[in-house]
C-alpha cells in the first residue's frame, strides 16, 4: 500500500483513524449498456479526469482506470454483480490514506469549533459542494464535479452520508461515510496546542477506499499523489481562512493573456499540472 | 487599462487588459500614480528566474490613490494617497505577527511551487514569478492590492510622489540590510552595489549609527551619488583590489558589517566571474555569488554579512571555511516592508533621509521596454526609471 501510512504506523504521529467500511458501494457495477466501453473509452476518461482536476476529476480518472483494467484483463463486473452475494465478497479494496499537518495561529477552541461545524468544510475543501448536518452526528456530503468538462457534467452527483464516530471536544473529531457512499471514506482530525503560543497544530488524516478494480499499481500511483496534493491544499486553505480571514486568489485578476472586454483571466485550477520542472 | 506585460525573455509590451476587480474582502484597487523599475525585475527580464508566464503584468514598486476597497479594509478609504509594500503579507500568521512579513505563510496562492525546492514558501511579491504568487504587478494604470489593510500606507503630505514611490521596496530593502547587519556605534560598514537599494542601505547604515560607510561599485555616476548623497567613501572595483583596499582603509581589521546589495547577477572581470557565467550558461549553477564570496573574505572576524541581493537557487565556491573560522554571522532575507514603512516615511518626512534622488528618469508606461533597456544597460547614468501610467 501507499507509504503515506508510515508516519502513523511508526508512531511518529499518534493516530489510528478508522477505516472506511467496505460497503460494496466502493465497487463499480457496470450496467448492460456500458459493457461495450472499450479500453479506449477508459483511457479517454483517465485523460479527461486528470485534466478536469478536483474530486470529480479524480473519480473520472479512477473510473477510466477501471475500464482500462477491465478491458485489459477481461474481468467483467456485470457477471460479478449478477452473482452478487455479500458472503462471497472476498477481498477488501485498497485504502488510500493521506496525512497532513499544519500549525494555525489561533486558539485551539476556535480552530476546533470551525471544523466541527461541518457545514464550514466546503469553504476550504475545494472538492466539496456542500455539507448539510442532519443532526449532531449525521451529515450529508455532496462533492463538486467539475463543470468545465462535458463528460464530467454528464456524471451524476457524487454524494454520501457520513457520521461522526468519535469526538473529544477541542481535541479530536473522527468521521466515516455510512454504507452506501459512492466513495467510502473516513477521516480524523486532531487539534493540539503548539508549543510557545504558536497556536494550534492540526493533524488530519483522510482515507479513501478505492473503487474495486482500481488495483493496478499504475492507477494507484496516479491517484495517490493527486489526492495527497488535494488534501494538502485543503488544509492549507483551512489555515488561511482562519488566520487571514480569506483565501488568497488570482482568479479574476487581469493579465495580458486576456484582452480587455473579453472574459477575465480564467480559473487556474490546472496550475499544479501545468507546472513541470524546477521552480523558483 | 494599460499594463506592461512580460512576453518572454527581454520582451515587454504595453497591452490593453481588463481592469482589476476586488476579489477578496481585504483587497483594494489603486490607481497607480508612479511605479519604478527594480534590479530584481532585471533578473526576470533577463531570464534568470523561472515560472514567469507570457502576459504577466510586472512591477512591484508603486504608489497611487485608493479607488475602491473591499469590505475588510476599514483603515483606508477612497481617495487616500498610498504607498504599497512590494511583498504581500496577511498580517496575522505567526511570521507576520512577529514582524517577519516576507515570510508570510498565507499570501502565496502557489505555495506548493517554492515548497518543492525550498522546503517552504515565502510571501508573495507583486508582479513577480508564479512561484512568488503570480499576482499582477504595479506597472499598470490600476492594481489590485491583496491584504490592503496591512500592505498599504497613507502617505504623509510632506512627501512628494518621487519620494513616496520608493517606500514600497528600495528604502525598506536597503534599511533592512542595515538593520540585519546589527550595526553598533563606531562600526565601519561596507556596501556592495550602489543601485537604488545600495544607496538606501548607505543612508540607513548612518541612520543606525555607523561611523563610516564604504560603497563598492564600478559605475562612476553611482559612486558619485554614494559620495554626494550618501556621504560614503567609495571603491571602484574595476580599478582597485577590493579586499586589499578594504583592509587598508580599516587599519587591517576589515569592515565590521558587510552588506551584499547585488545578488545573483554580479559582474566583475575576474576569472571567477567567467567561471560562474560559464556554469550558469550550462545550467550547472543558477547564481553568480561573486559579491557574497568577497564579503565573506573582507569581513572582520566576528562581523556580520547581511544579504539583500536576490539569490534564486544554488551558488558554488562559497568560502564556508573562512565564514566558520572567522565566526561570521549571516543574516539575509526579502524585505519585511510592512514592518519598516511607517518608520521610514517619518525619516523622509522630517528630512533625515531622502529617496527622490533615485528617480533619475521619468517615462510614460508606453516606454516601458525602453526604460528597462536603459536600466539594464545603465545608459545615461540611470539609477531608477519611474513610469507614470
Ligand atoms: Zn525590488
Ligand atoms: Zn502572514
XYZ file of C-alpha atoms and ligand atoms in Angstrom:
671
model
C 0.000 0.000 0.000
C 0.910 3.583 -0.256
C 3.687 4.777 2.029
C 1.676 7.646 3.464
C 0.626 5.458 6.375
C 4.187 5.149 7.596
C 4.131 8.141 9.931
C 1.009 6.978 11.661
C 2.108 3.353 11.782
C 5.575 4.136 13.045
C 4.082 6.027 15.943
C 5.568 9.389 14.898
C 2.031 10.609 14.658
C -0.202 9.117 17.293
C -3.197 8.481 15.107
C -5.191 5.436 14.185
C -8.193 6.671 12.275
C -10.944 4.237 11.472
C -11.019 2.638 8.055
C -13.915 3.370 5.759
C -16.379 0.469 5.729
C -16.142 -1.601 2.577
C -19.842 -1.305 1.975
C -19.731 -2.656 -1.508
C -20.620 0.682 -2.957
C -16.966 1.299 -3.481
C -17.376 -1.342 -6.132
C -18.413 -0.059 -9.500
C -21.179 -2.033 -11.103
C -21.088 -1.691 -14.841
C -24.542 -1.855 -16.361
C -25.514 -3.722 -19.526
C -25.296 -0.757 -21.834
C -21.843 0.109 -20.621
C -20.427 -3.329 -21.264
C -19.070 -2.270 -24.576
C -16.964 0.600 -23.387
C -13.533 -0.363 -24.536
C -10.074 0.125 -23.223
C -10.019 3.204 -25.422
C -13.005 4.730 -23.656
C -11.370 4.093 -20.317
C -8.170 5.705 -21.427
C -10.120 8.743 -22.604
C -11.829 9.058 -19.238
C -8.499 8.749 -17.481
C -7.100 11.593 -19.532
C -10.173 13.769 -19.136
C -10.233 13.029 -15.411
C -6.672 14.176 -14.900
C -7.311 17.342 -16.870
C -10.526 18.101 -15.041
C -8.898 18.071 -11.651
C -10.643 18.134 -8.296
C -12.531 15.282 -6.772
C -14.793 14.730 -9.795
C -11.753 14.541 -11.987
C -10.118 12.019 -9.729
C -13.202 9.855 -9.818
C -13.209 10.066 -13.604
C -9.603 9.005 -13.528
C -10.473 6.127 -11.273
C -13.376 5.078 -13.468
C -11.227 5.342 -16.556
C -8.528 3.301 -14.911
C -11.086 0.686 -14.010
C -12.347 0.432 -17.564
C -8.826 0.074 -18.859
C -8.268 -2.600 -16.258
C -11.428 -4.436 -17.208
C -10.715 -4.193 -20.880
C -7.192 -5.374 -20.417
C -7.907 -8.250 -18.022
C -11.223 -9.382 -19.325
C -12.695 -9.045 -15.849
C -16.378 -8.366 -16.165
C -18.116 -6.544 -13.402
C -21.524 -7.390 -14.819
C -21.229 -11.091 -14.302
C -19.795 -10.393 -10.896
C -22.802 -8.305 -9.964
C -25.248 -10.885 -11.328
C -23.847 -13.398 -8.911
C -23.655 -10.852 -6.217
C -23.720 -12.357 -2.783
C -22.228 -10.359 0.026
C -20.954 -13.504 1.747
C -18.869 -14.157 -1.341
C -17.151 -10.791 -1.405
C -13.661 -11.835 -0.785
C -11.094 -9.071 -0.963
C -11.498 -5.671 0.584
C -10.421 -2.933 -1.767
C -7.326 -0.883 -1.063
C -7.428 2.093 1.261
C -5.638 5.281 0.325
C -4.506 7.182 3.379
C -3.321 10.757 3.330
C -1.987 12.746 6.287
C -1.166 16.398 6.580
C -0.431 18.701 9.477
C -0.132 22.466 9.740
C 0.071 24.986 12.552
C -2.616 27.635 12.777
C -2.003 30.824 14.730
C -5.358 30.682 16.555
C -6.553 29.237 19.879
C -7.432 25.552 19.845
C -11.089 26.028 20.769
C -11.614 28.379 17.846
C -9.916 26.082 15.331
C -11.879 23.100 16.612
C -15.197 24.914 16.545
C -14.752 25.980 12.944
C -14.072 22.442 11.749
C -16.723 20.876 13.993
C -19.356 22.946 12.248
C -19.151 20.598 9.284
C -21.097 22.981 7.080
C -17.920 25.110 7.070
C -15.901 22.385 5.349
C -16.793 23.347 1.753
C -15.330 26.795 2.470
C -11.863 25.273 2.307
C -12.274 21.764 0.866
C -12.283 22.508 -2.808
C -13.847 19.207 -3.873
C -16.924 19.698 -1.693
C -20.071 21.382 -2.936
C -21.899 21.248 0.383
C -22.247 19.528 3.726
C -25.609 19.500 5.453
C -25.832 18.483 9.084
C -28.880 16.329 9.790
C -28.187 16.186 13.487
C -25.225 16.260 15.819
C -23.761 13.064 14.351
C -25.139 12.612 10.857
C -24.440 14.744 7.820
C -24.897 14.682 4.054
C -21.904 15.478 1.830
C -22.032 16.480 -1.836
C -18.832 16.514 -3.884
C -18.171 19.034 -6.593
C -17.860 17.555 -10.038
C -16.038 19.997 -12.249
C -18.357 21.815 -14.592
C -15.622 22.704 -17.003
C -15.910 19.479 -18.920
C -18.753 17.876 -20.907
C -18.134 14.329 -19.757
C -17.785 15.440 -16.160
C -21.033 17.401 -16.385
C -22.877 14.329 -17.569
C -21.892 12.365 -14.485
C -24.342 12.070 -11.611
C -23.541 13.970 -8.411
C -21.167 12.210 -6.063
C -22.698 12.307 -2.602
C -22.788 10.351 0.602
C -23.876 10.383 4.221
C -21.320 10.497 6.977
C -21.391 10.087 10.709
C -19.150 11.311 13.470
C -17.966 8.190 15.230
C -15.759 9.737 17.909
C -15.218 13.182 19.256
C -13.365 14.864 22.120
C -14.271 18.475 22.438
C -11.484 20.826 21.298
C -9.116 17.980 20.521
C -10.398 15.342 18.134
C -13.039 14.510 15.531
C -13.370 11.162 13.749
C -15.898 10.598 10.996
C -16.792 7.925 8.460
C -19.089 7.665 5.480
C -22.034 5.385 6.149
C -22.518 2.306 3.937
C -23.877 3.296 0.568
C -21.396 6.051 -0.267
C -20.156 6.447 -3.827
C -16.671 6.597 -2.430
C -16.179 5.094 1.001
C -14.146 7.485 3.079
C -13.208 8.343 6.638
C -11.106 10.841 8.463
C -9.682 12.028 11.696
C -8.538 15.473 12.652
C -6.665 16.251 15.832
C -6.098 19.628 17.451
C -3.040 20.053 19.664
C -1.621 23.172 21.336
C 1.561 24.183 19.536
C 4.465 24.942 21.884
C 5.362 28.508 22.811
C 2.000 30.072 21.996
C 2.367 29.245 18.328
C -1.306 28.431 18.071
C -2.821 25.061 17.242
C -1.362 22.096 15.391
C -3.896 20.440 13.132
C -3.185 16.820 12.222
C -5.566 15.484 9.631
C -5.770 12.035 8.116
C -8.184 11.226 5.327
C -8.815 7.732 3.983
C -10.461 6.688 0.755
C -11.340 3.199 -0.280
C -10.522 2.922 -3.955
C -13.324 1.576 -6.122
C -12.986 -2.136 -6.744
C -10.960 -2.861 -9.816
C -8.648 0.016 -9.149
C -5.977 -2.317 -8.019
C -3.362 -1.724 -10.640
C -0.228 -0.221 -9.216
C -0.164 2.281 -12.060
C -3.615 3.625 -11.246
C -2.819 3.888 -7.549
C 0.368 5.723 -8.368
C -1.683 8.102 -10.471
C -4.362 8.675 -7.850
C -2.347 8.909 -4.682
C -0.185 11.982 -5.394
C -3.183 13.846 -6.770
C -5.307 13.063 -3.710
C -2.411 13.900 -1.448
C -1.961 17.275 -3.094
C -5.688 17.908 -2.799
C -5.769 17.189 0.947
C -2.631 19.237 1.484
C -4.100 22.241 -0.286
C -7.389 21.862 1.608
C -5.621 22.002 4.973
C -3.620 24.980 3.775
C -6.839 26.741 2.786
C -8.272 25.956 6.221
C -5.279 27.674 7.842
C -5.550 30.667 5.542
C -9.262 31.092 6.083
C -8.793 31.080 9.857
C -5.659 33.220 10.035
C -6.156 35.698 7.205
C -9.944 35.580 7.085
C -9.855 34.794 3.368
C -8.105 32.548 0.887
C -5.684 34.324 -1.472
C -6.671 34.049 -5.098
C -5.573 35.002 -8.595
C -8.886 34.002 -10.131
C -10.246 37.007 -11.955
C -7.128 39.161 -11.941
C -6.067 40.822 -15.201
C -3.169 39.725 -17.389
C -2.012 40.118 -20.958
C -3.476 36.684 -21.591
C -6.936 38.254 -21.611
C -7.836 41.050 -23.964
C -9.822 43.911 -22.489
C -13.544 43.276 -22.804
C -13.167 39.523 -23.133
C -13.664 37.025 -20.365
C -11.425 37.608 -17.405
C -8.390 35.556 -16.631
C -9.866 32.134 -16.423
C -9.710 29.817 -13.469
C -6.297 28.483 -12.667
C -7.084 25.118 -11.110
C -4.708 23.451 -13.509
C -1.671 25.312 -12.267
C -0.491 22.251 -10.390
C -0.493 20.220 -13.546
C 0.753 22.832 -15.942
C 3.858 23.224 -13.953
C 6.718 20.850 -14.659
C 10.342 21.059 -13.686
C 12.410 23.251 -11.427
C 10.608 26.046 -9.668
C 11.504 29.257 -8.065
C -6.491 49.544 -18.805
C -2.898 49.721 -19.987
C -0.351 47.373 -18.422
C 3.268 46.486 -19.045
C 3.322 42.744 -19.720
C 6.111 40.217 -19.807
C 6.107 38.331 -23.085
C 9.257 36.279 -22.807
C 12.902 36.951 -22.193
C 13.687 40.592 -22.856
C 10.269 41.248 -24.363
C 7.964 43.676 -22.548
C 4.905 45.207 -24.196
C 2.224 47.603 -23.103
C -1.101 45.892 -23.669
C -4.748 46.607 -23.009
C -6.016 44.229 -20.359
C -9.176 44.121 -18.200
C -9.296 46.421 -15.170
C -8.649 44.657 -11.849
C -11.586 43.937 -9.553
C -11.984 43.378 -5.844
C -11.748 39.592 -5.450
C -11.434 39.213 -1.684
C -12.726 41.278 1.252
C -9.281 42.587 2.186
C -8.480 43.764 -1.375
C -8.225 47.355 -2.531
C -7.841 48.829 -6.009
C -5.232 51.533 -6.514
C -4.968 53.981 -9.398
C -1.210 53.967 -9.920
C 0.455 57.386 -9.981
C 4.109 56.312 -10.024
C 5.785 52.936 -10.491
C 9.517 52.246 -10.549
C 11.814 49.628 -12.047
C 13.835 47.462 -9.685
C 17.020 45.442 -10.068
C 15.176 42.250 -9.199
C 12.890 42.830 -12.211
C 16.012 42.563 -14.346
C 16.532 39.000 -13.146
C 13.084 38.157 -14.538
C 13.508 40.028 -17.779
C 16.973 38.600 -18.361
C 15.535 35.132 -17.853
C 17.365 34.034 -14.697
C 14.292 33.171 -12.665
C 11.792 30.628 -13.991
C 7.979 30.408 -13.634
C 7.100 33.611 -15.451
C 4.205 33.321 -17.901
C 3.600 35.312 -21.018
C 1.099 38.038 -20.246
C 2.171 38.577 -16.626
C 1.949 42.205 -15.513
C 5.233 43.068 -13.805
C 6.292 45.750 -11.329
C 6.461 45.644 -7.539
C 7.367 49.218 -6.620
C 4.390 51.566 -6.972
C 2.129 54.056 -5.244
C -1.191 55.622 -6.075
C -4.647 56.617 -4.998
C -7.231 54.283 -3.494
C -10.245 53.989 -5.798
C -12.034 51.046 -4.201
C -11.814 48.985 -1.035
C -13.187 45.597 -0.064
C -15.396 45.396 2.994
C -12.477 44.074 5.048
C -10.443 47.253 4.544
C -11.522 49.840 7.076
C -8.313 51.716 7.894
C -8.031 53.365 4.462
C -10.574 54.856 2.141
C -11.238 56.002 -1.381
C -9.084 58.996 -2.299
C -6.229 58.182 0.100
C -2.744 58.579 -1.367
C -0.883 55.405 -0.501
C 2.462 53.690 -0.765
C 2.239 49.928 -1.214
C 4.584 47.280 0.234
C 6.231 45.197 -2.506
C 5.704 41.995 -0.522
C 2.179 40.744 0.075
C 1.522 39.643 3.653
C -1.564 38.562 5.592
C -0.631 40.335 8.818
C -1.935 37.566 11.080
C 0.142 34.402 10.661
C 2.885 33.674 13.151
C 5.517 35.268 10.899
C 3.565 38.422 10.147
C 2.610 38.904 13.767
C 6.297 38.830 14.748
C 7.283 41.325 12.035
C 8.708 38.853 9.521
C 6.272 39.880 6.805
C 8.241 38.484 3.869
C 7.915 35.034 5.429
C 4.105 35.191 5.472
C 2.504 31.746 5.417
C -0.670 32.811 3.709
C -0.173 35.206 0.812
C 1.227 32.900 -1.857
C -1.530 31.056 -3.756
C 1.172 28.959 -5.428
C 2.949 27.974 -2.215
C 3.330 24.409 -3.471
C 5.815 25.617 -6.092
C 8.591 27.047 -3.886
C 7.893 24.302 -1.333
C 9.253 21.810 -3.818
C 12.725 23.308 -3.872
C 12.967 25.454 -0.744
C 11.011 23.219 1.575
C 8.690 26.111 2.373
C 7.083 29.122 0.759
C 7.999 32.766 1.294
C 5.460 35.585 0.975
C 4.168 36.573 -2.436
C 5.597 39.600 -4.256
C 3.690 41.835 -6.681
C 4.413 41.316 -10.364
C 6.923 38.570 -9.797
C 7.121 34.905 -10.792
C 4.294 32.419 -10.278
C 6.464 30.759 -7.710
C 6.214 34.032 -5.768
C 2.445 34.150 -6.104
C 1.750 35.187 -9.685
C -0.012 38.411 -8.638
C -0.469 41.125 -11.275
C 2.014 43.927 -10.649
C 2.085 47.700 -10.500
C 3.284 48.640 -13.987
C -0.328 49.339 -14.927
C -2.976 52.013 -14.610
C -4.688 50.097 -11.816
C -3.616 47.336 -9.485
C -5.385 45.084 -7.013
C -3.692 45.129 -3.598
C -4.477 41.978 -1.580
C -4.408 42.300 2.232
C -4.521 46.042 1.614
C -5.292 46.776 5.273
C -1.725 45.752 6.178
C 0.084 46.388 2.865
C -0.961 49.976 2.085
C 0.243 53.060 3.948
C -1.260 56.511 3.761
C 1.469 58.872 2.567
C 2.423 61.851 4.724
C 1.587 65.127 2.971
C 5.170 66.295 3.348
C 6.358 63.614 0.898
C 6.405 64.077 -2.882
C 5.386 61.192 -5.168
C 9.038 60.812 -6.200
C 9.905 60.207 -2.558
C 6.922 58.063 -1.650
C 7.195 55.617 -4.541
C 10.421 54.192 -3.083
C 8.859 53.427 0.309
C 7.472 50.151 -1.064
C 10.761 48.442 -1.837
C 14.035 50.329 -2.357
C 14.132 52.083 1.011
C 12.766 49.289 3.220
C 15.040 46.768 1.498
C 18.131 48.938 1.987
C 17.101 49.702 5.540
C 16.548 46.061 6.360
C 20.086 45.295 5.125
C 21.490 47.778 7.599
C 19.104 46.664 10.351
C 20.008 42.984 9.889
C 23.705 43.863 9.969
C 23.356 44.763 13.644
C 25.347 47.988 13.345
C 26.975 49.212 16.563
C 28.127 52.801 17.146
C 31.556 53.261 15.589
C 31.162 50.461 13.052
C 32.527 50.583 9.531
C 30.013 49.220 7.035
C 30.868 48.048 3.502
C 28.061 48.103 0.940
C 28.417 46.203 -2.330
C 26.258 47.616 -5.141
C 25.244 51.269 -5.447
C 21.901 50.908 -7.194
C 18.698 52.050 -5.505
C 18.860 49.505 -2.688
C 22.580 50.062 -2.086
C 22.102 53.843 -1.918
C 19.363 53.414 0.657
C 21.467 50.889 2.618
C 24.200 53.550 2.828
C 21.812 56.159 4.256
C 20.296 53.560 6.589
C 23.694 52.483 7.931
C 24.369 56.063 9.020
C 20.847 56.363 10.465
C 21.576 53.284 12.571
C 24.837 54.618 13.942
C 27.609 53.624 11.525
C 30.753 55.748 11.770
C 31.916 55.078 8.189
C 30.320 53.560 5.108
C 32.408 52.281 2.197
C 30.436 51.777 -1.023
C 31.627 49.486 -3.820
C 30.561 49.646 -7.494
C 32.120 50.431 -10.849
C 29.637 52.944 -12.298
C 31.201 56.406 -11.809
C 27.814 58.111 -11.529
C 26.588 55.714 -8.878
C 29.774 56.061 -6.890
C 29.448 59.812 -7.205
C 25.873 59.652 -5.871
C 27.047 57.478 -2.986
C 29.571 60.143 -2.062
C 27.336 63.152 -2.652
C 24.001 61.951 -1.255
C 25.106 59.124 0.980
C 28.311 60.681 2.370
C 30.038 57.338 1.747
C 33.637 56.671 0.851
C 33.784 54.726 -2.406
C 35.754 51.973 -4.125
C 35.667 51.252 -7.863
C 36.139 47.506 -8.099
C 37.251 47.768 -11.709
C 40.206 49.886 -10.602
C 41.283 48.538 -7.205
C 41.639 45.220 -5.425
C 38.597 45.481 -3.163
C 39.844 43.088 -0.465
C 43.158 44.833 -0.151
C 41.617 48.302 -0.229
C 39.031 47.464 2.458
C 41.682 46.091 4.735
C 43.938 49.107 4.262
C 41.068 51.534 4.834
C 40.172 49.856 8.147
C 43.574 49.627 9.748
C 43.922 45.970 8.810
C 40.704 44.914 10.584
C 38.211 44.675 7.742
C 34.705 46.169 7.761
C 32.558 45.227 10.767
C 29.408 44.793 8.702
C 29.200 43.790 5.035
C 26.013 44.290 3.028
C 25.516 42.493 -0.317
C 23.089 44.552 -2.425
C 23.992 42.788 -5.660
C 22.940 39.152 -5.639
C 22.814 36.641 -8.394
C 23.769 38.771 -11.402
C 27.045 40.085 -10.031
C 29.673 41.120 -12.568
C 33.383 41.786 -12.466
C 36.283 40.889 -14.709
C 37.814 38.111 -12.631
C 38.350 34.533 -13.658
C 35.714 33.630 -11.069
C 33.125 35.701 -12.990
C 33.771 33.836 -16.223
C 33.730 30.550 -14.340
C 30.291 31.423 -12.863
C 28.990 32.733 -16.165
C 30.018 29.518 -17.909
C 28.380 27.369 -15.241
C 25.186 29.432 -15.446
C 25.202 29.023 -19.194
C 25.483 25.278 -18.832
C 22.738 25.257 -16.214
C 25.104 23.946 -13.533
C 24.746 26.978 -11.312
C 21.914 29.481 -11.088
C 23.585 32.322 -9.202
C 26.857 34.168 -9.577
C 27.944 34.741 -5.993
C 30.959 36.970 -6.603
C 29.919 39.573 -4.060
C 28.967 37.055 -1.402
C 32.394 35.432 -1.626
C 34.131 38.787 -1.453
C 32.045 39.935 1.511
C 32.957 36.798 3.464
C 36.636 37.290 2.757
C 36.543 41.007 3.564
C 34.500 40.920 6.758
C 36.316 41.287 10.048
C 36.399 38.337 12.440
C 33.112 38.083 14.285
C 31.443 40.510 11.867
C 28.137 40.261 10.062
C 27.372 39.550 6.402
C 23.919 40.869 5.516
C 22.487 39.673 2.211
C 19.833 41.668 0.340
C 20.799 40.892 -3.229
C 18.470 38.271 -4.622
C 19.728 34.715 -4.874
C 17.466 32.290 -6.641
C 18.989 28.859 -6.480
C 22.404 27.348 -5.958
C 25.751 29.026 -5.579
C 29.109 27.472 -5.577
C 32.581 28.028 -4.211
C 31.276 29.841 -1.139
C 34.241 30.061 1.290
C 32.457 28.371 4.167
C 35.767 27.631 5.857
C 36.512 31.341 6.094
C 32.999 32.134 7.312
C 33.102 29.459 10.006
C 36.607 30.079 11.274
C 36.151 33.848 11.310
C 32.980 33.411 13.333
C 30.813 35.391 10.955
C 27.082 35.937 11.343
C 24.945 35.640 8.212
C 21.657 37.494 8.020
C 19.514 37.567 4.904
C 16.048 37.779 3.507
C 13.462 39.524 1.398
C 12.240 42.800 2.806
C 9.755 42.970 5.660
C 8.317 46.103 4.062
C 5.250 46.436 6.291
C 7.455 46.452 9.383
C 9.597 49.375 8.206
C 7.424 51.651 6.054
C 5.904 53.864 8.808
C 9.300 54.481 10.392
C 10.958 55.215 7.020
C 8.163 57.543 5.944
C 8.882 59.547 9.092
C 12.619 59.691 8.273
C 11.824 61.114 4.823
C 9.157 63.497 6.122
C 11.469 65.068 8.702
C 14.428 65.227 6.315
C 16.649 62.572 7.930
C 16.649 60.541 4.719
C 15.797 61.131 1.077
C 14.693 58.850 -1.729
C 13.786 61.241 -4.542
C 17.337 61.289 -5.970
C 16.811 57.654 -7.066
C 14.290 58.778 -9.710
C 16.768 59.808 -12.383
C 14.454 59.185 -15.331
C 10.741 59.686 -15.755
C 8.961 57.937 -18.630
C 5.446 57.002 -19.659
C 4.300 53.414 -19.278
C 4.359 53.003 -23.071
C 8.115 53.490 -22.870
C 8.391 50.503 -20.514
C 10.683 48.371 -22.626
C 12.894 51.363 -23.339
C 13.066 52.164 -19.624
C 14.118 48.630 -18.706
C 16.611 48.568 -21.545
C 18.241 51.751 -20.247
C 18.196 50.377 -16.728
C 19.700 47.071 -17.819
C 22.494 48.708 -19.784
C 22.998 51.507 -17.230
C 22.809 54.087 -20.008
C 22.597 57.814 -19.308
C 23.675 57.273 -15.682
C 20.270 55.828 -14.860
C 19.606 54.945 -11.227
C 15.907 54.139 -11.379
C 13.329 54.788 -14.077
C 9.920 55.870 -12.815
C 6.872 55.364 -15.022
C 3.758 57.486 -14.891
C 0.848 55.378 -16.200
Zn 12.625 45.184 -5.846
Zn 1.188 36.324 7.147
